[in-house]
mmCIF file of N, CA, C and O and ligand atoms in Angstrom:
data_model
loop_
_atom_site.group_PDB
_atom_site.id
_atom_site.type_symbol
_atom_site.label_atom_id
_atom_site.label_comp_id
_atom_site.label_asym_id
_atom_site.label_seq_id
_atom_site.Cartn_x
_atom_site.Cartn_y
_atom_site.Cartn_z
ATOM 1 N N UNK A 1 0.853 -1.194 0.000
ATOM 2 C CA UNK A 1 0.000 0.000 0.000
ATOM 3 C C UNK A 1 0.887 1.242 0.000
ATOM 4 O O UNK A 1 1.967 1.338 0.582
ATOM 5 N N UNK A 2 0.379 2.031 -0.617
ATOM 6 C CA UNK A 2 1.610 3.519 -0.986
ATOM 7 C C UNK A 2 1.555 4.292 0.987
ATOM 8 O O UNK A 2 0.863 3.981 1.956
ATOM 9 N N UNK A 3 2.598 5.297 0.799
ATOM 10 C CA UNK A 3 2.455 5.611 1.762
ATOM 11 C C UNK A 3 2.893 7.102 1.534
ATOM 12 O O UNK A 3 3.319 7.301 0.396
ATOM 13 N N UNK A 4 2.880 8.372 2.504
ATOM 14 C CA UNK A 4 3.888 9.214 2.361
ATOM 15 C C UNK A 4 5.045 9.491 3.194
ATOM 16 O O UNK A 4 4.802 9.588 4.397
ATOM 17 N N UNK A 5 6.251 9.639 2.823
ATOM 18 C CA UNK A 5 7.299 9.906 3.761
ATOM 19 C C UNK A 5 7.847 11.364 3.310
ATOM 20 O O UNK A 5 7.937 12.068 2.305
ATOM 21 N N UNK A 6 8.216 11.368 4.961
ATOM 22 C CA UNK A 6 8.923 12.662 4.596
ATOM 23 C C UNK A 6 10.569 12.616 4.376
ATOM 24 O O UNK A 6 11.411 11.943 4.971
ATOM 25 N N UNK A 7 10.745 13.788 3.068
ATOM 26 C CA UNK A 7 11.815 13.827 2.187
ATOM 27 C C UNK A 7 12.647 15.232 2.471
ATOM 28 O O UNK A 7 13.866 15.335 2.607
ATOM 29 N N UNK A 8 11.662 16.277 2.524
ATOM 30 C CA UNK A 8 12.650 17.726 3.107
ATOM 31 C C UNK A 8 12.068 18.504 3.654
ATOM 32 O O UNK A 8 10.877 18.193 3.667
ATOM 33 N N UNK A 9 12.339 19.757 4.337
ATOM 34 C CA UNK A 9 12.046 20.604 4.708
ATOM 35 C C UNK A 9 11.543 21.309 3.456
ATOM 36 O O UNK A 9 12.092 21.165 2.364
ATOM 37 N N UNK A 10 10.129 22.326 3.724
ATOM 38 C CA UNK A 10 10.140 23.671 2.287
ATOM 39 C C UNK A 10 10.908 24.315 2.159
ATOM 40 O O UNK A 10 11.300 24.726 1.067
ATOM 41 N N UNK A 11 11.520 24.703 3.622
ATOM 42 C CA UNK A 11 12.911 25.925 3.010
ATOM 43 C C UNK A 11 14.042 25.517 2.213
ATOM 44 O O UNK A 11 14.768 26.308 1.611
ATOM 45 N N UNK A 12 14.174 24.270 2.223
ATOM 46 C CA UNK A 12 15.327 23.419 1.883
ATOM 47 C C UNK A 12 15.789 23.446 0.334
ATOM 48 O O UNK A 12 16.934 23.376 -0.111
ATOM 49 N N UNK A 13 14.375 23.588 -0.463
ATOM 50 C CA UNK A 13 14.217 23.592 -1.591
ATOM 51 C C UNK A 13 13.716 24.851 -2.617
ATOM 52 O O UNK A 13 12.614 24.673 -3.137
ATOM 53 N N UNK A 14 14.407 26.065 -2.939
ATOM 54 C CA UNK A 14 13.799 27.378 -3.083
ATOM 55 C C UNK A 14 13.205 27.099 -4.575
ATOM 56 O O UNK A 14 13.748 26.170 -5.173
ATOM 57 N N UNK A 15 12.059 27.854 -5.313
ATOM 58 C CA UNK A 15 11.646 28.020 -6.379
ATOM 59 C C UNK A 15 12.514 28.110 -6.795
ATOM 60 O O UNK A 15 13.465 28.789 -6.408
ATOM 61 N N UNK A 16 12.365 26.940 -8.402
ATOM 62 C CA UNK A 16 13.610 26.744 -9.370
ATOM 63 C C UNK A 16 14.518 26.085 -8.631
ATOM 64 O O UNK A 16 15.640 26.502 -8.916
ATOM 65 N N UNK A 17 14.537 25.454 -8.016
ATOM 66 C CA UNK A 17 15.530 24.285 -7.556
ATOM 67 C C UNK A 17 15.302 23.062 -7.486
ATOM 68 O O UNK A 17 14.153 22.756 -7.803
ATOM 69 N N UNK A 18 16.065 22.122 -7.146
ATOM 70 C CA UNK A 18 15.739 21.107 -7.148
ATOM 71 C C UNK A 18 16.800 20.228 -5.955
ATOM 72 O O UNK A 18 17.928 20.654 -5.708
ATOM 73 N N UNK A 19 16.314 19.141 -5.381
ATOM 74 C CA UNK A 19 16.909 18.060 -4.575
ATOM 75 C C UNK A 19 16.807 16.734 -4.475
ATOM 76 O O UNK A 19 15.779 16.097 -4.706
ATOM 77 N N UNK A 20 18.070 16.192 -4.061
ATOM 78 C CA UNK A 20 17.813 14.488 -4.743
ATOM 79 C C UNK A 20 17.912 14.232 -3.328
ATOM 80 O O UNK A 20 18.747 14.590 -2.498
ATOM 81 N N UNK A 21 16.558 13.321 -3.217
ATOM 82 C CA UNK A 21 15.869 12.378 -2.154
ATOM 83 C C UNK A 21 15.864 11.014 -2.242
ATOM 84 O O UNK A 21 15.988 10.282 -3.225
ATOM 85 N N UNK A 22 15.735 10.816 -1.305
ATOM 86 C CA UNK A 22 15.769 9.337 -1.138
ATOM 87 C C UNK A 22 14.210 8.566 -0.025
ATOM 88 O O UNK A 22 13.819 8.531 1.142
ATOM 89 N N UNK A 23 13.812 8.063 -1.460
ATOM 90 C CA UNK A 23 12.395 7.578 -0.618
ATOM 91 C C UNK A 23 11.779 6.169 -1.525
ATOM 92 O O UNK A 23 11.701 5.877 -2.719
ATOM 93 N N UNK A 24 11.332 5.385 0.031
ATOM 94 C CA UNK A 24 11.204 3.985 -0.578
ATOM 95 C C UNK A 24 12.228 3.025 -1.731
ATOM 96 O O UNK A 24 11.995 2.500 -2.819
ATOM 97 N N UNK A 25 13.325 3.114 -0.935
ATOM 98 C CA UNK A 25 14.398 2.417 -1.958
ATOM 99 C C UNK A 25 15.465 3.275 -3.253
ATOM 100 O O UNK A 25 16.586 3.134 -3.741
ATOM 101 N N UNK A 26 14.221 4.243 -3.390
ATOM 102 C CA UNK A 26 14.899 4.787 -4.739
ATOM 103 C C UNK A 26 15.344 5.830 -4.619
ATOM 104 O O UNK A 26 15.075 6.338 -3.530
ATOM 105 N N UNK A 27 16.258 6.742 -5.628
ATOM 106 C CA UNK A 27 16.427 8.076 -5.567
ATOM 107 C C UNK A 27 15.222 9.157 -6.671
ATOM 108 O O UNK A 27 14.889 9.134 -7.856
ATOM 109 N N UNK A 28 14.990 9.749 -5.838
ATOM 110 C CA UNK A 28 14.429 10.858 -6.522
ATOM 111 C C UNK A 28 14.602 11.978 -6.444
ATOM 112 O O UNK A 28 15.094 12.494 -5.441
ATOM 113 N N UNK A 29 14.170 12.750 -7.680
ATOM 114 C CA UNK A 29 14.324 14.240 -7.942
ATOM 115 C C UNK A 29 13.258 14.986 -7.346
ATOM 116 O O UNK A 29 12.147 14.826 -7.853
ATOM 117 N N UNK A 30 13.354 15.699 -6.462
ATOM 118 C CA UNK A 30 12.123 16.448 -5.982
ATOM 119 C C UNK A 30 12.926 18.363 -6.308
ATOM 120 O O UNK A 30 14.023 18.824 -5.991
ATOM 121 N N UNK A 31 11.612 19.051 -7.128
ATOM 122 C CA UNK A 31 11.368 20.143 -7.576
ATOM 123 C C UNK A 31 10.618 21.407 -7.059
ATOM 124 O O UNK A 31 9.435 21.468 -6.726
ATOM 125 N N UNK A 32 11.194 22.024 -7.059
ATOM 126 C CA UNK A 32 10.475 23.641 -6.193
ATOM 127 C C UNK A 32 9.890 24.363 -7.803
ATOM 128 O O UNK A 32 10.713 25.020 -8.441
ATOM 129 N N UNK A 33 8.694 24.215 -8.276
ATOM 130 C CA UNK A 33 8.552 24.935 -9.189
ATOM 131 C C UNK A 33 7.126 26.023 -9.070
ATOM 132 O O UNK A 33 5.977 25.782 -9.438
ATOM 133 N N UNK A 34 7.635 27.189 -8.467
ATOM 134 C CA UNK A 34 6.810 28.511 -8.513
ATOM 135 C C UNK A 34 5.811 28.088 -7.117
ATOM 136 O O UNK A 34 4.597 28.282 -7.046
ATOM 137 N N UNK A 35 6.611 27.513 -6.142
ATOM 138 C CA UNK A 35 5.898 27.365 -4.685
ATOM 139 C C UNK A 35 5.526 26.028 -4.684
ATOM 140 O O UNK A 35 5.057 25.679 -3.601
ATOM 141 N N UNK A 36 5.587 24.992 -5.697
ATOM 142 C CA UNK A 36 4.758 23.949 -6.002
ATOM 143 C C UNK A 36 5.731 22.947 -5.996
ATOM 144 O O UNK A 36 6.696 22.982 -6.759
ATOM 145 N N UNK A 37 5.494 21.848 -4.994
ATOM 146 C CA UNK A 37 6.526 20.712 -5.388
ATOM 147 C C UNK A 37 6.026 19.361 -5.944
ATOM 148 O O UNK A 37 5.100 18.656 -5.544
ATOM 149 N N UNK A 38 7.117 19.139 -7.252
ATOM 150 C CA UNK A 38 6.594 18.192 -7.552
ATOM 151 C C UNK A 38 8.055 17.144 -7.612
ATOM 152 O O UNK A 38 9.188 17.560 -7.372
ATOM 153 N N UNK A 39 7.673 15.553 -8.033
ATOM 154 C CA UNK A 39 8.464 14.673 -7.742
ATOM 155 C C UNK A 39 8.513 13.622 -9.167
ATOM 156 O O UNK A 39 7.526 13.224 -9.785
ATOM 157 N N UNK A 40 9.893 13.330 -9.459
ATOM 158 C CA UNK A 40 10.127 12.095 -10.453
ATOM 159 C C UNK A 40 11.145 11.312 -10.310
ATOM 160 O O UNK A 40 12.169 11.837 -9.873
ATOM 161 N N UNK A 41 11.162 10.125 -10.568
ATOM 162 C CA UNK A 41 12.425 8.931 -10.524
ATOM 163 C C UNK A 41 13.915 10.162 -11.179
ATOM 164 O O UNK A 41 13.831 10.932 -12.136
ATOM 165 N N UNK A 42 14.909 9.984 -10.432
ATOM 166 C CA UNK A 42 16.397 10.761 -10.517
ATOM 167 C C UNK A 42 16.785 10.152 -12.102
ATOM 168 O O UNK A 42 17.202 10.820 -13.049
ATOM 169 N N UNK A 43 16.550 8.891 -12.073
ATOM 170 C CA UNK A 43 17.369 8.410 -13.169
ATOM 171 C C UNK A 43 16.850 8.289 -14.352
ATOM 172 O O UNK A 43 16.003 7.456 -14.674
ATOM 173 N N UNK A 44 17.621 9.590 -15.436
ATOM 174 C CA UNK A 44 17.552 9.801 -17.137
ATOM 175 C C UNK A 44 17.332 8.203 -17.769
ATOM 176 O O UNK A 44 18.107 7.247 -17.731
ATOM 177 N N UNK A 45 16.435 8.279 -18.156
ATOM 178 C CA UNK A 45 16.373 6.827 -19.104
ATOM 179 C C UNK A 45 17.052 6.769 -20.396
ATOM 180 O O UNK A 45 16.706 6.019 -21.308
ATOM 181 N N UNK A 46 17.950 7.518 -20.438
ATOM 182 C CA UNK A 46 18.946 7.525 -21.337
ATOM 183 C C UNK A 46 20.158 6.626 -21.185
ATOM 184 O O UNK A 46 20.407 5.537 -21.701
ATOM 185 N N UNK A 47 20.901 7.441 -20.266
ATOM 186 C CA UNK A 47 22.224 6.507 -19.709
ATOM 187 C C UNK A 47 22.269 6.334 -18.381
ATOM 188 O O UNK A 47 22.916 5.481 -17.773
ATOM 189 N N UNK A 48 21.287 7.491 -17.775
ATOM 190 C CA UNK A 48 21.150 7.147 -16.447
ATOM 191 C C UNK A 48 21.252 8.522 -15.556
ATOM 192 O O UNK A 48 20.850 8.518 -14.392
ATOM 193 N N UNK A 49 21.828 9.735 -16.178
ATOM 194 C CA UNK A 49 21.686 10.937 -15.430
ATOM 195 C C UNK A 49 21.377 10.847 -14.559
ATOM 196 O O UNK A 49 20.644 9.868 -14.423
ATOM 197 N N UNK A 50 21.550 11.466 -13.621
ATOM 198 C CA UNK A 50 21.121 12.206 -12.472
ATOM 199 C C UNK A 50 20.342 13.517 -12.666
ATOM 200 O O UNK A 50 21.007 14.547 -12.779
ATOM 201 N N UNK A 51 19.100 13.580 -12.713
ATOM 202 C CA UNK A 51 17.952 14.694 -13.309
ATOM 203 C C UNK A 51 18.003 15.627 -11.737
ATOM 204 O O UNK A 51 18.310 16.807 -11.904
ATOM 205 N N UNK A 52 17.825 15.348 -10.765
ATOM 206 C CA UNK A 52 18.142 16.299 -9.734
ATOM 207 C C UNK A 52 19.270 16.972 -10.079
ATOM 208 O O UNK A 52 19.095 18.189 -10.015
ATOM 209 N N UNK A 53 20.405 16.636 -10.435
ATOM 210 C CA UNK A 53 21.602 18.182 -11.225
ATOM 211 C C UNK A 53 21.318 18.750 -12.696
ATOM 212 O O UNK A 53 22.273 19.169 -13.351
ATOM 213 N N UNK A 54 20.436 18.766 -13.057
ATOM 214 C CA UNK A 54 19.561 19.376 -14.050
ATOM 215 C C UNK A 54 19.185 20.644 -13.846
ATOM 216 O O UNK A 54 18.987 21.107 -12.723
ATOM 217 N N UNK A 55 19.073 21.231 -14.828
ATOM 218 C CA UNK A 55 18.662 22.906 -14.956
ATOM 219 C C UNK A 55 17.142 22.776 -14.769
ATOM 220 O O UNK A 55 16.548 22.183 -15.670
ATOM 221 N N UNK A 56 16.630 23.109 -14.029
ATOM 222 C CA UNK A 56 15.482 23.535 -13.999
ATOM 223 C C UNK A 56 14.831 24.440 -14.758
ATOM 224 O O UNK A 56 15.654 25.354 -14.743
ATOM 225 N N UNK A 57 13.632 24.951 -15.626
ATOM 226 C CA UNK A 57 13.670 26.257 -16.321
ATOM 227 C C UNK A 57 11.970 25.854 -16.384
ATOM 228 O O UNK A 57 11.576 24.850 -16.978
ATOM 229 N N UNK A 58 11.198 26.658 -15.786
ATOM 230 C CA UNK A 58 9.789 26.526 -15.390
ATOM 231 C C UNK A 58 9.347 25.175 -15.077
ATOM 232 O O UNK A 58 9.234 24.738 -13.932
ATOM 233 N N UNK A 59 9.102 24.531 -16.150
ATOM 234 C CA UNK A 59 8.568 22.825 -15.193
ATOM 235 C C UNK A 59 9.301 22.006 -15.776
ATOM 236 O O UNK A 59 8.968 20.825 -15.676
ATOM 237 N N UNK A 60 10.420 22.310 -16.501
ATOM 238 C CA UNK A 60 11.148 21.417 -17.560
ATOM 239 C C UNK A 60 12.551 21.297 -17.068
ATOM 240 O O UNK A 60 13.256 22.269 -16.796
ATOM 241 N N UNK A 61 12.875 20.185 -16.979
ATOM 242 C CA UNK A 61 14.342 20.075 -16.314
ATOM 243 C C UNK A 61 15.260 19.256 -17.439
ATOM 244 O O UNK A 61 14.891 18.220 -17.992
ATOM 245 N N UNK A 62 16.232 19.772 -17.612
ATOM 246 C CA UNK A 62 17.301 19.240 -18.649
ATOM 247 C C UNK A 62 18.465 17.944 -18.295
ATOM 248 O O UNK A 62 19.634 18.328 -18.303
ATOM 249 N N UNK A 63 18.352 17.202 -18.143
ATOM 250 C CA UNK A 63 19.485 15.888 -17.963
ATOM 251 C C UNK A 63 20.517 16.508 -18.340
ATOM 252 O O UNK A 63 20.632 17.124 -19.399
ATOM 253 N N UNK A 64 21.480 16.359 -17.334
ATOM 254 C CA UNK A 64 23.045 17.120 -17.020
ATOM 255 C C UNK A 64 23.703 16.637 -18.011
ATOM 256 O O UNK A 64 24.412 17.411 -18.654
ATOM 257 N N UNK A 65 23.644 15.431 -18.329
ATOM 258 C CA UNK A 65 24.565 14.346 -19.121
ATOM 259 C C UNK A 65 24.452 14.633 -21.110
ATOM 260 O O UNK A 65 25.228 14.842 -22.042
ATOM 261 N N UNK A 66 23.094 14.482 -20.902
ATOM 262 C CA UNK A 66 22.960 14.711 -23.235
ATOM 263 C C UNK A 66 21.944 15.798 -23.189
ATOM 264 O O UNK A 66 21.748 16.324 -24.285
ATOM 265 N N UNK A 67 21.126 16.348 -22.018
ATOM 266 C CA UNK A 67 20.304 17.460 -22.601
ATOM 267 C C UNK A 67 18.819 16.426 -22.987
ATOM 268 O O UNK A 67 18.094 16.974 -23.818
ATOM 269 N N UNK A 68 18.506 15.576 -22.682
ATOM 270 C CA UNK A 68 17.113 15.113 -22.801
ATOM 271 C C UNK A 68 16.609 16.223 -21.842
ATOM 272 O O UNK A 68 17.421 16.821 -21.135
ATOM 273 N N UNK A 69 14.729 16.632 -21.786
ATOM 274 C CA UNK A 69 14.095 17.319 -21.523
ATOM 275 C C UNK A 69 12.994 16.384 -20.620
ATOM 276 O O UNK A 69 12.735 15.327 -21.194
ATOM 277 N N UNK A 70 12.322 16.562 -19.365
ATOM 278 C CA UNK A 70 11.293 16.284 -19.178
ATOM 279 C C UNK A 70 10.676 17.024 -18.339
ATOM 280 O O UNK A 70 11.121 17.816 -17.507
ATOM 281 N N UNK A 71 9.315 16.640 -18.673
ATOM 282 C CA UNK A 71 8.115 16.989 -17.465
ATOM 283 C C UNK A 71 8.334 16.884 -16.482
ATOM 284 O O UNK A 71 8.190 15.741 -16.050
ATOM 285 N N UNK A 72 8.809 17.947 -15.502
ATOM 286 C CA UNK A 72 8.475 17.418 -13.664
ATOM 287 C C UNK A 72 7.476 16.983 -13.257
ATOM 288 O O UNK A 72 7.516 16.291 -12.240
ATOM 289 N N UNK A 73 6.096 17.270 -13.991
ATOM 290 C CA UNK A 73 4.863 17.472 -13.252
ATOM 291 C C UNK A 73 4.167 16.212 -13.620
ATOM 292 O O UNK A 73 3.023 16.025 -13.204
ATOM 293 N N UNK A 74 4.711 15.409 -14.301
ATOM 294 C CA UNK A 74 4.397 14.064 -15.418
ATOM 295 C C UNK A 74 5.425 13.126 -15.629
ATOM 296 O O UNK A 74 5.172 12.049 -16.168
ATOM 297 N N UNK A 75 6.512 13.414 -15.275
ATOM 298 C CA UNK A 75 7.715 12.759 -15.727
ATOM 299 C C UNK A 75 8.056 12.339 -17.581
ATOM 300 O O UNK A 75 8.999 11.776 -18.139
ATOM 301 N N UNK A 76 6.931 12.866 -18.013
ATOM 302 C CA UNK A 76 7.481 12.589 -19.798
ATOM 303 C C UNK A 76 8.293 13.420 -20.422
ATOM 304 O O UNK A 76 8.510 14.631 -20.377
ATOM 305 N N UNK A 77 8.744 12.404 -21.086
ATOM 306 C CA UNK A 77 9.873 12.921 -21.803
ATOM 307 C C UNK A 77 9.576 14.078 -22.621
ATOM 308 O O UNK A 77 8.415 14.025 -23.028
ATOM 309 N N UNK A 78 10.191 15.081 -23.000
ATOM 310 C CA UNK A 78 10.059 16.159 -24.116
ATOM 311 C C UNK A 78 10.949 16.374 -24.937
ATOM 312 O O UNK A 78 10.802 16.993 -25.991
ATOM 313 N N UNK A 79 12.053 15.833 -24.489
ATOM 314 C CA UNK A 79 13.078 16.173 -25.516
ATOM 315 C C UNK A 79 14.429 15.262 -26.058
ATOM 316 O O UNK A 79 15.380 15.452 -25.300
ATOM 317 N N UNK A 80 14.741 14.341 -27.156
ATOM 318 C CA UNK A 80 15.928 13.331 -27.188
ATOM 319 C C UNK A 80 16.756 14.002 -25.982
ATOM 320 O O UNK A 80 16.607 14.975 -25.244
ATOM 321 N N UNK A 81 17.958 12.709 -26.212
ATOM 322 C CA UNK A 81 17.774 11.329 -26.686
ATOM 323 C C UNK A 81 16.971 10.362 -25.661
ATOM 324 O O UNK A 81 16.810 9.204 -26.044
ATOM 325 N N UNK A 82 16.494 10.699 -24.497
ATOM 326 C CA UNK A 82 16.392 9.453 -23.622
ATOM 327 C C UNK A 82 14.716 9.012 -24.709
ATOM 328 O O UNK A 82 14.136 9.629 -25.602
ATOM 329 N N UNK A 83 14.450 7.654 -24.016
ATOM 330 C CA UNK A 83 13.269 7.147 -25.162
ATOM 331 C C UNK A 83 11.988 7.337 -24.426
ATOM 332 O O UNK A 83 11.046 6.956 -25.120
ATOM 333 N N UNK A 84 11.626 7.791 -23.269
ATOM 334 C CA UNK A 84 10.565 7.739 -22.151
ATOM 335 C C UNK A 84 11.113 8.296 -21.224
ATOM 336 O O UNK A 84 12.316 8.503 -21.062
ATOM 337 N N UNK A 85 10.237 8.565 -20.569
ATOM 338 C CA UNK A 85 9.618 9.781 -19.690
ATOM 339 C C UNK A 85 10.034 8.265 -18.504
ATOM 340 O O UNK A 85 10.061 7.080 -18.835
ATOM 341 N N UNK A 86 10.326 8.888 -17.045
ATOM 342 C CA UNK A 86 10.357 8.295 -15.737
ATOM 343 C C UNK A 86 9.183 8.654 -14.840
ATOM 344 O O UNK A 86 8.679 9.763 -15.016
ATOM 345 N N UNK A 87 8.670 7.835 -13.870
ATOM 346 C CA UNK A 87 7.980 7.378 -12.549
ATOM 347 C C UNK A 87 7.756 8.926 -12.175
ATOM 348 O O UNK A 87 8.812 9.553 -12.261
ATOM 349 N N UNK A 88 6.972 9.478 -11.896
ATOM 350 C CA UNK A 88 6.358 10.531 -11.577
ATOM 351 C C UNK A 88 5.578 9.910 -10.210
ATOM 352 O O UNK A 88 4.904 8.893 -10.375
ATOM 353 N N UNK A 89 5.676 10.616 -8.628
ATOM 354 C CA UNK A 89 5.750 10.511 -7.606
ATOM 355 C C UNK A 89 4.543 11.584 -7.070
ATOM 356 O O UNK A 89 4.407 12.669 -7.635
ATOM 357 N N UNK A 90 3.955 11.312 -6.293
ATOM 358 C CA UNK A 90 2.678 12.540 -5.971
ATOM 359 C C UNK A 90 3.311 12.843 -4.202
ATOM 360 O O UNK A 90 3.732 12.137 -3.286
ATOM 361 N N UNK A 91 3.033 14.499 -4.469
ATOM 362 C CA UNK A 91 3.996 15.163 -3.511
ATOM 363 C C UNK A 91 2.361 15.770 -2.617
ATOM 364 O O UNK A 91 1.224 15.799 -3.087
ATOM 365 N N UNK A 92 2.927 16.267 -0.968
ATOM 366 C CA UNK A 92 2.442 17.410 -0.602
ATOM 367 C C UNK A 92 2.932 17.211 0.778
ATOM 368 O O UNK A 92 3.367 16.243 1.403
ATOM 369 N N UNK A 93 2.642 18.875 1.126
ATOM 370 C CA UNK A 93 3.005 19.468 1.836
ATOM 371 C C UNK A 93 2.264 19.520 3.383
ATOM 372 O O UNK A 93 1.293 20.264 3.519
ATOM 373 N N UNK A 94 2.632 18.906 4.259
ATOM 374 C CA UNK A 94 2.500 19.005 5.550
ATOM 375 C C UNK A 94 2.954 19.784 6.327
ATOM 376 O O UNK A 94 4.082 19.510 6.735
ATOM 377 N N UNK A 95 2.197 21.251 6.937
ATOM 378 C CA UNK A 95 3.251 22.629 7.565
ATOM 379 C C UNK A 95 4.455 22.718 6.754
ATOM 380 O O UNK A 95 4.256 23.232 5.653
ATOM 381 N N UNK A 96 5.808 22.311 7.029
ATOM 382 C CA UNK A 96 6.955 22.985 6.431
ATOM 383 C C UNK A 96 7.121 21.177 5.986
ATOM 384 O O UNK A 96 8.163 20.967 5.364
ATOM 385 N N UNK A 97 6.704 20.573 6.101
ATOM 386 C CA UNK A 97 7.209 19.144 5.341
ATOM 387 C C UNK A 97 6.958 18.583 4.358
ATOM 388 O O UNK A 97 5.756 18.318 4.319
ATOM 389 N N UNK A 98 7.578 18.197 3.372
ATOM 390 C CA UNK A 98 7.219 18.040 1.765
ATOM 391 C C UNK A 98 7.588 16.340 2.151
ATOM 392 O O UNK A 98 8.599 16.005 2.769
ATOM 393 N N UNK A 99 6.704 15.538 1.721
ATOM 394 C CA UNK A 99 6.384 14.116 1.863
ATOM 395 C C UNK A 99 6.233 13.799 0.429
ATOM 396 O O UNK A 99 5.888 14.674 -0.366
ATOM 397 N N UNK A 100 6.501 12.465 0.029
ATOM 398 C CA UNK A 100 6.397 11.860 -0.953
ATOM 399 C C UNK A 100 5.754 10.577 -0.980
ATOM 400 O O UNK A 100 6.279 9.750 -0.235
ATOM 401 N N UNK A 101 4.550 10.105 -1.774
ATOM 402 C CA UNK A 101 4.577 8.666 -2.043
ATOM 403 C C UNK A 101 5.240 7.652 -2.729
ATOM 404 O O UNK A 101 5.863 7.817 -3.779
ATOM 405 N N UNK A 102 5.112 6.672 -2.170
ATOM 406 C CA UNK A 102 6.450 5.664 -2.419
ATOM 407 C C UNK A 102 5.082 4.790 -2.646
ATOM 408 O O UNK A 102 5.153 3.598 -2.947
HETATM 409 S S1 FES B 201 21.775 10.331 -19.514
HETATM 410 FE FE1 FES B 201 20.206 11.841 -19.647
HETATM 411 S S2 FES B 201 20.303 12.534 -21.686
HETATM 412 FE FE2 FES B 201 21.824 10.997 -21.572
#
């Protein structure tokens, strides 16, 4: 059964940023975009990036490694080379605690 855990503090994470978490086994990318956090699997389905060191630029974050593009808010892909979009995670906010389902 899913659950939520908590992953960071809100201050932790300012609009336009991003932080790599660790929840239920895996790593994930969790996103500060315009007060709003949202959450996707860390790892580029390309070669494997690390999408938490990605440029952030409104809801679209760039894979550090070749420049694939995806959805934070969906995890799909938008842009080569990776071939698909990653695990998209449903976030919220408890007082100052940003929780994730696993
Ligand atoms: S590992 Fe992400 S684009 Fe290549």
């Amino acid at each position: 059964m899913a659950a939520f855990v908590k992953v960071a503090e809100t201050g932790e994470v300012a609009p336009g940023q991003a932080k790599c978490v660790e929840a239920g086994g895996r790593t994930i990318a969790l996103f500060n975009v315009e007060g709003f956090f949202y959450a996707i699997d860390n790892t580029c389905t390309h070669r494997g990036g690390p999408l938490c060191e990605g440029e952030l630029i409104g809801d679209e974050v760039t894979c550090p490694w070749h420049g694939a593009i995806f959805d934070v808010k969906t995890g799909n892909v938008l842009g080569p080379p990776a071939p698909h979009g990653v695990a998209r995670h449903a976030v919220r906010v408890q007082g100052s605690e940003v929780e994730i389902e696993v």
